[in-house]
mmCIF file with all atom_site columns, C-alpha atoms in Angstrom:
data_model
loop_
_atom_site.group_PDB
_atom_site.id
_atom_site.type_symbol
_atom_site.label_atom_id
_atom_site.label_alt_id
_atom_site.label_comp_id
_atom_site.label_asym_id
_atom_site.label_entity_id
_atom_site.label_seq_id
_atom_site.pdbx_PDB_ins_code
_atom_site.Cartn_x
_atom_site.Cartn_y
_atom_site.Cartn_z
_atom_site.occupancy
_atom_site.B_iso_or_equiv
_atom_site.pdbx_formal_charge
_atom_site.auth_seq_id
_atom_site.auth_comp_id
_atom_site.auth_asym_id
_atom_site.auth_atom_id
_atom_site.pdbx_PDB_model_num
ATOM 1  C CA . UNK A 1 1  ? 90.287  102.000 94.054  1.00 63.00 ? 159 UNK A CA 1
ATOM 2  C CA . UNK A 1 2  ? 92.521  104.450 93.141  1.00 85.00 ? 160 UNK A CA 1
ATOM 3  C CA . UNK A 1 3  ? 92.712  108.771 93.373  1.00 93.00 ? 161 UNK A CA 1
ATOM 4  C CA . UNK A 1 4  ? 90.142  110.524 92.009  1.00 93.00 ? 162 UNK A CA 1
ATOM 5  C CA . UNK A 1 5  ? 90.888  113.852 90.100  1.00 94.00 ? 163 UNK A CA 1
ATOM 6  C CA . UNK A 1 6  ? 88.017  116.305 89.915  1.00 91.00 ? 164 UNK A CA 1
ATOM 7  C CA . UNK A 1 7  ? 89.469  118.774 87.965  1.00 88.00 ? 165 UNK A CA 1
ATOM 8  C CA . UNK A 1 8  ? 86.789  122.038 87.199  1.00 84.00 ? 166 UNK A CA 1
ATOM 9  C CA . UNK A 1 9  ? 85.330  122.780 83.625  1.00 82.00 ? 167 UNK A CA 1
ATOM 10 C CA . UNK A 1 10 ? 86.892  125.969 83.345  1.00 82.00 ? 168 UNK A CA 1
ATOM 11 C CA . UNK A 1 11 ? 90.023  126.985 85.313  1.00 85.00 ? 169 UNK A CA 1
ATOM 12 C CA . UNK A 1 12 ? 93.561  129.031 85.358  1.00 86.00 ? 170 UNK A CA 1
ATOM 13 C CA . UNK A 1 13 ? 95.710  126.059 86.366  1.00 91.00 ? 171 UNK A CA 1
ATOM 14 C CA . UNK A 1 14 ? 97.790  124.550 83.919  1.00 91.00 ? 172 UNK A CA 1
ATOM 15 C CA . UNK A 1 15 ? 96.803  120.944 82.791  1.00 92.00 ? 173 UNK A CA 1
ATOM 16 C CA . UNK A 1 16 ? 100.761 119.307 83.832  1.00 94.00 ? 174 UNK A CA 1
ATOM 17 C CA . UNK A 1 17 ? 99.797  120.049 87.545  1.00 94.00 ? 175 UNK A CA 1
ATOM 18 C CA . UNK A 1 18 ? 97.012  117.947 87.023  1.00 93.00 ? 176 UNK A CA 1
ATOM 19 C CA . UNK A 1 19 ? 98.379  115.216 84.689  1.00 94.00 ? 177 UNK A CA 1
ATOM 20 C CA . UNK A 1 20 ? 101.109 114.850 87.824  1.00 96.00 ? 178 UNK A CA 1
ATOM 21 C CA . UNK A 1 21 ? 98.311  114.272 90.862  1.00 95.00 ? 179 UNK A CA 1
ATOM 22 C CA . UNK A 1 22 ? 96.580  111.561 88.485  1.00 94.00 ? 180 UNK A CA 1
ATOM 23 C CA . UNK A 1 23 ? 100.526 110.202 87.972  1.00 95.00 ? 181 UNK A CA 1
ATOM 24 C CA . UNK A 1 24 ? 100.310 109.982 91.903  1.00 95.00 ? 182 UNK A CA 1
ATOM 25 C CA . UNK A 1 25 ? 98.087  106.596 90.853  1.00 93.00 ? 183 UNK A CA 1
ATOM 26 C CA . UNK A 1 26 ? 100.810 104.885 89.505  1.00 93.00 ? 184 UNK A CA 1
ATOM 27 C CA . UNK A 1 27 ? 104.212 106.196 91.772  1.00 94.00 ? 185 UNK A CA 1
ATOM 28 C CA . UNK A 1 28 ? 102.356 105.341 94.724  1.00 92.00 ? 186 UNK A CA 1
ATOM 29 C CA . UNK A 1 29 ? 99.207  102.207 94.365  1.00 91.00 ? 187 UNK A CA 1
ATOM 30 C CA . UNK A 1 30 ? 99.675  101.501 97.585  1.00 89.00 ? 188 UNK A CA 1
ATOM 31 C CA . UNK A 1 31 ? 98.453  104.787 98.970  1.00 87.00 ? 189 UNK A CA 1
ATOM 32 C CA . UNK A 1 32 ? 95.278  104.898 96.971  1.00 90.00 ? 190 UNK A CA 1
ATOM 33 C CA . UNK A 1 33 ? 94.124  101.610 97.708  1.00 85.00 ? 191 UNK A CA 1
ATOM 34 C CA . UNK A 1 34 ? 90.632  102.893 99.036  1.00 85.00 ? 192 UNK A CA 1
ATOM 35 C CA . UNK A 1 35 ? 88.718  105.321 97.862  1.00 90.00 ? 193 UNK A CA 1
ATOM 36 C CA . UNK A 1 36 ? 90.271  109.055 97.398  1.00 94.00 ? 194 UNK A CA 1
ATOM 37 C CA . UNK A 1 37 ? 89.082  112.369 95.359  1.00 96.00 ? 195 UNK A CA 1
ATOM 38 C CA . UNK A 1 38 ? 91.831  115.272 94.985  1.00 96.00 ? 196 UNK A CA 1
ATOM 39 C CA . UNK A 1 39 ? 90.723  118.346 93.836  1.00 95.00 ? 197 UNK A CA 1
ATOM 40 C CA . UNK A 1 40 ? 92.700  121.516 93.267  1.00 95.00 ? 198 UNK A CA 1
ATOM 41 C CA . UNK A 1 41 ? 90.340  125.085 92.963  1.00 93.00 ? 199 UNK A CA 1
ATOM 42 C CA . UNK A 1 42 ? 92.044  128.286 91.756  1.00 91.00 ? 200 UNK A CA 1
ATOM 43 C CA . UNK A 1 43 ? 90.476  131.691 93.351  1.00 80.00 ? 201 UNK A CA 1
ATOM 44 C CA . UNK A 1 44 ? 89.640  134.275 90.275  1.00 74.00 ? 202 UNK A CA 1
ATOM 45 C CA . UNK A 1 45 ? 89.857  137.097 93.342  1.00 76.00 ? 203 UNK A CA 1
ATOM 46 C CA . UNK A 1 46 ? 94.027  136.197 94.486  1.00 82.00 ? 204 UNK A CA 1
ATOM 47 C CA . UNK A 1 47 ? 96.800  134.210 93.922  1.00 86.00 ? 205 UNK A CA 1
ATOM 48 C CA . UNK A 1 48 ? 95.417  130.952 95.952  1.00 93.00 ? 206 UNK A CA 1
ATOM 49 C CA . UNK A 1 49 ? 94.897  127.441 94.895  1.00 93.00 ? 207 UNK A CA 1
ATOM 50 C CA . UNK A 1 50 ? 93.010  125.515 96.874  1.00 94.00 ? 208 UNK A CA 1
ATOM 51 C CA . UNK A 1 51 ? 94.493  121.820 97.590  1.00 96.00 ? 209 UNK A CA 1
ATOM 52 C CA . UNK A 1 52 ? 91.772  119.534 99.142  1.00 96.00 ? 210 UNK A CA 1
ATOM 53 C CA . UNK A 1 53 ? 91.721  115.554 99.390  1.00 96.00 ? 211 UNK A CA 1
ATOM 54 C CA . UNK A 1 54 ? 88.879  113.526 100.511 1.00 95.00 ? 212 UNK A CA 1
ATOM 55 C CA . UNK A 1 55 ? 88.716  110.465 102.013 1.00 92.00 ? 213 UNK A CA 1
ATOM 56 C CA . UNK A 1 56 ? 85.821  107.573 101.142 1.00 91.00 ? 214 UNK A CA 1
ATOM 57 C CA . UNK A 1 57 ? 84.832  107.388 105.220 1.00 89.00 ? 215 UNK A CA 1
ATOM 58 C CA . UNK A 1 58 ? 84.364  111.144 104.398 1.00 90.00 ? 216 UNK A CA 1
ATOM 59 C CA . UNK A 1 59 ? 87.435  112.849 106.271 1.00 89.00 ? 217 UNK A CA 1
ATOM 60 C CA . UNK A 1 60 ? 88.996  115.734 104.900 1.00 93.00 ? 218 UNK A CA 1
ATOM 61 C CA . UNK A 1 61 ? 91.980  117.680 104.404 1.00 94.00 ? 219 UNK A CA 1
ATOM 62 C CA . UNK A 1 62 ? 92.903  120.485 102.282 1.00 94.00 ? 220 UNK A CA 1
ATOM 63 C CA . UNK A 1 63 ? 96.023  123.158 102.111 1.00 94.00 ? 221 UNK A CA 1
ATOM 64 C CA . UNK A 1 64 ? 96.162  127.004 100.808 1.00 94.00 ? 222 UNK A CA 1
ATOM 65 C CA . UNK A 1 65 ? 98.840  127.631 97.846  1.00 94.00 ? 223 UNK A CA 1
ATOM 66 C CA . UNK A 1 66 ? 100.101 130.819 97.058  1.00 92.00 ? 224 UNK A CA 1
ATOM 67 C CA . UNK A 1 67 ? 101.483 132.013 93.900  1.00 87.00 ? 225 UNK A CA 1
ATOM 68 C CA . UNK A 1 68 ? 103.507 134.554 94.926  1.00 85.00 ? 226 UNK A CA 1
ATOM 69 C CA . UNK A 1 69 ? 105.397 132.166 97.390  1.00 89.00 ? 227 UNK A CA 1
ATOM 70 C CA . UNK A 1 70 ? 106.507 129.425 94.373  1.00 88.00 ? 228 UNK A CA 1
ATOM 71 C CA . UNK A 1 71 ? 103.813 127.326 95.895  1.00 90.00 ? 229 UNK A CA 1
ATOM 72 C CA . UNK A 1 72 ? 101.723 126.477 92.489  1.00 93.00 ? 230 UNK A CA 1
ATOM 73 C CA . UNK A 1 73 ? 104.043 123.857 91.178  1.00 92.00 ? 231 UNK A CA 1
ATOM 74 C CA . UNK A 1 74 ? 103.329 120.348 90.495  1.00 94.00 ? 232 UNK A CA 1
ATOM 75 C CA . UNK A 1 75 ? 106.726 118.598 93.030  1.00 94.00 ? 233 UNK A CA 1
ATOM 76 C CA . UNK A 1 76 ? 104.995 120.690 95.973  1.00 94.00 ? 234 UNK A CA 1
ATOM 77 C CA . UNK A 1 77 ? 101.280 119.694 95.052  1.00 95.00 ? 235 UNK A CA 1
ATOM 78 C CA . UNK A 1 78 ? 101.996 116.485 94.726  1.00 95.00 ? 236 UNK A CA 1
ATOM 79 C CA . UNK A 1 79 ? 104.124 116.334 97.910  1.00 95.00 ? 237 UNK A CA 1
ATOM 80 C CA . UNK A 1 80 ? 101.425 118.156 100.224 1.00 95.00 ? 238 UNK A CA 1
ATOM 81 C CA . UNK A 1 81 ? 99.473  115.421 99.189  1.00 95.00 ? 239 UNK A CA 1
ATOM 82 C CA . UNK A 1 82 ? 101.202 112.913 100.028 1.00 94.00 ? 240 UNK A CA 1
ATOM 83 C CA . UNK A 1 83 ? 101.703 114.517 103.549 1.00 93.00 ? 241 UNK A CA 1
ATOM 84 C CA . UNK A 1 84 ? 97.728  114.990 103.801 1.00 93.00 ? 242 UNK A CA 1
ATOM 85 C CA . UNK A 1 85 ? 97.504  111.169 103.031 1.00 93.00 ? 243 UNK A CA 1
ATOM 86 C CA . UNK A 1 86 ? 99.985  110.212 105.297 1.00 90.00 ? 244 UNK A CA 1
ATOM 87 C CA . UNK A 1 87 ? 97.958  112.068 108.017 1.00 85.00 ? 245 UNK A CA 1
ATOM 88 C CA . UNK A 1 88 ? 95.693  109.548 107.753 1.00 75.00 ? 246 UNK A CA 1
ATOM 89 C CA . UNK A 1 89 ? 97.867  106.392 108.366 1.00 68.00 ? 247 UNK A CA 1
ATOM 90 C CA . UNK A 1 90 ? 98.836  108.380 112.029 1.00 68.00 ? 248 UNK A CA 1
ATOM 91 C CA . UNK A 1 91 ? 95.551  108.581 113.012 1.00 64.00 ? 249 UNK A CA 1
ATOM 92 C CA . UNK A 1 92 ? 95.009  104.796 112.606 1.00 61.00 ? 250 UNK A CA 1
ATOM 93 C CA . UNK A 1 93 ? 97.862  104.153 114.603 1.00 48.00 ? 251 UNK A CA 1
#
């Protein structure tokens, strides 16, 4: 299996931020070997973006983004999640 995108009909985020989560696939196959859904929710009411990943044994994890701290760009959306991934391999440990 491999990441899972849901990416909303209608929202403010710029396609590039999601074109670089679904690159996430191919930098890093071996994270994304079972079954994973990102998804990544702007709030009409602030500057937030919502950041949440899901796992297939139905864990989740999910992060806040704010606008007015430089948070809404793809390196750091793609890095946090990495990191929630990565939370997962601890656990197992």
């Amino acid at each position: 299996m491999a990441l899972r995108v849901n990416r909303p009909m209608s929202t403010g985020i710029p396609d590039p931020v999601f074109y670089a989560i679904e690159d996430l696939n191919r930098q890093f196959p071996t994270k994304w070997e079972r079954g994973w859904a990102a998804s990544l929710l702007d709030d009409q009411g602030n500057d937030d973006w919502v950041l949440k990943l899901l796992h297939e044994d139905g864990k989740t994890a999910s992060c806040i983004l704010n606008g007015r701290l430089n948070q809404h760009n793809s390196a750091l959306i793609c890095a946090s999640l990495i990191e929630m991934r990565d939370m997962w391999n601890k656990e197992e440990d």
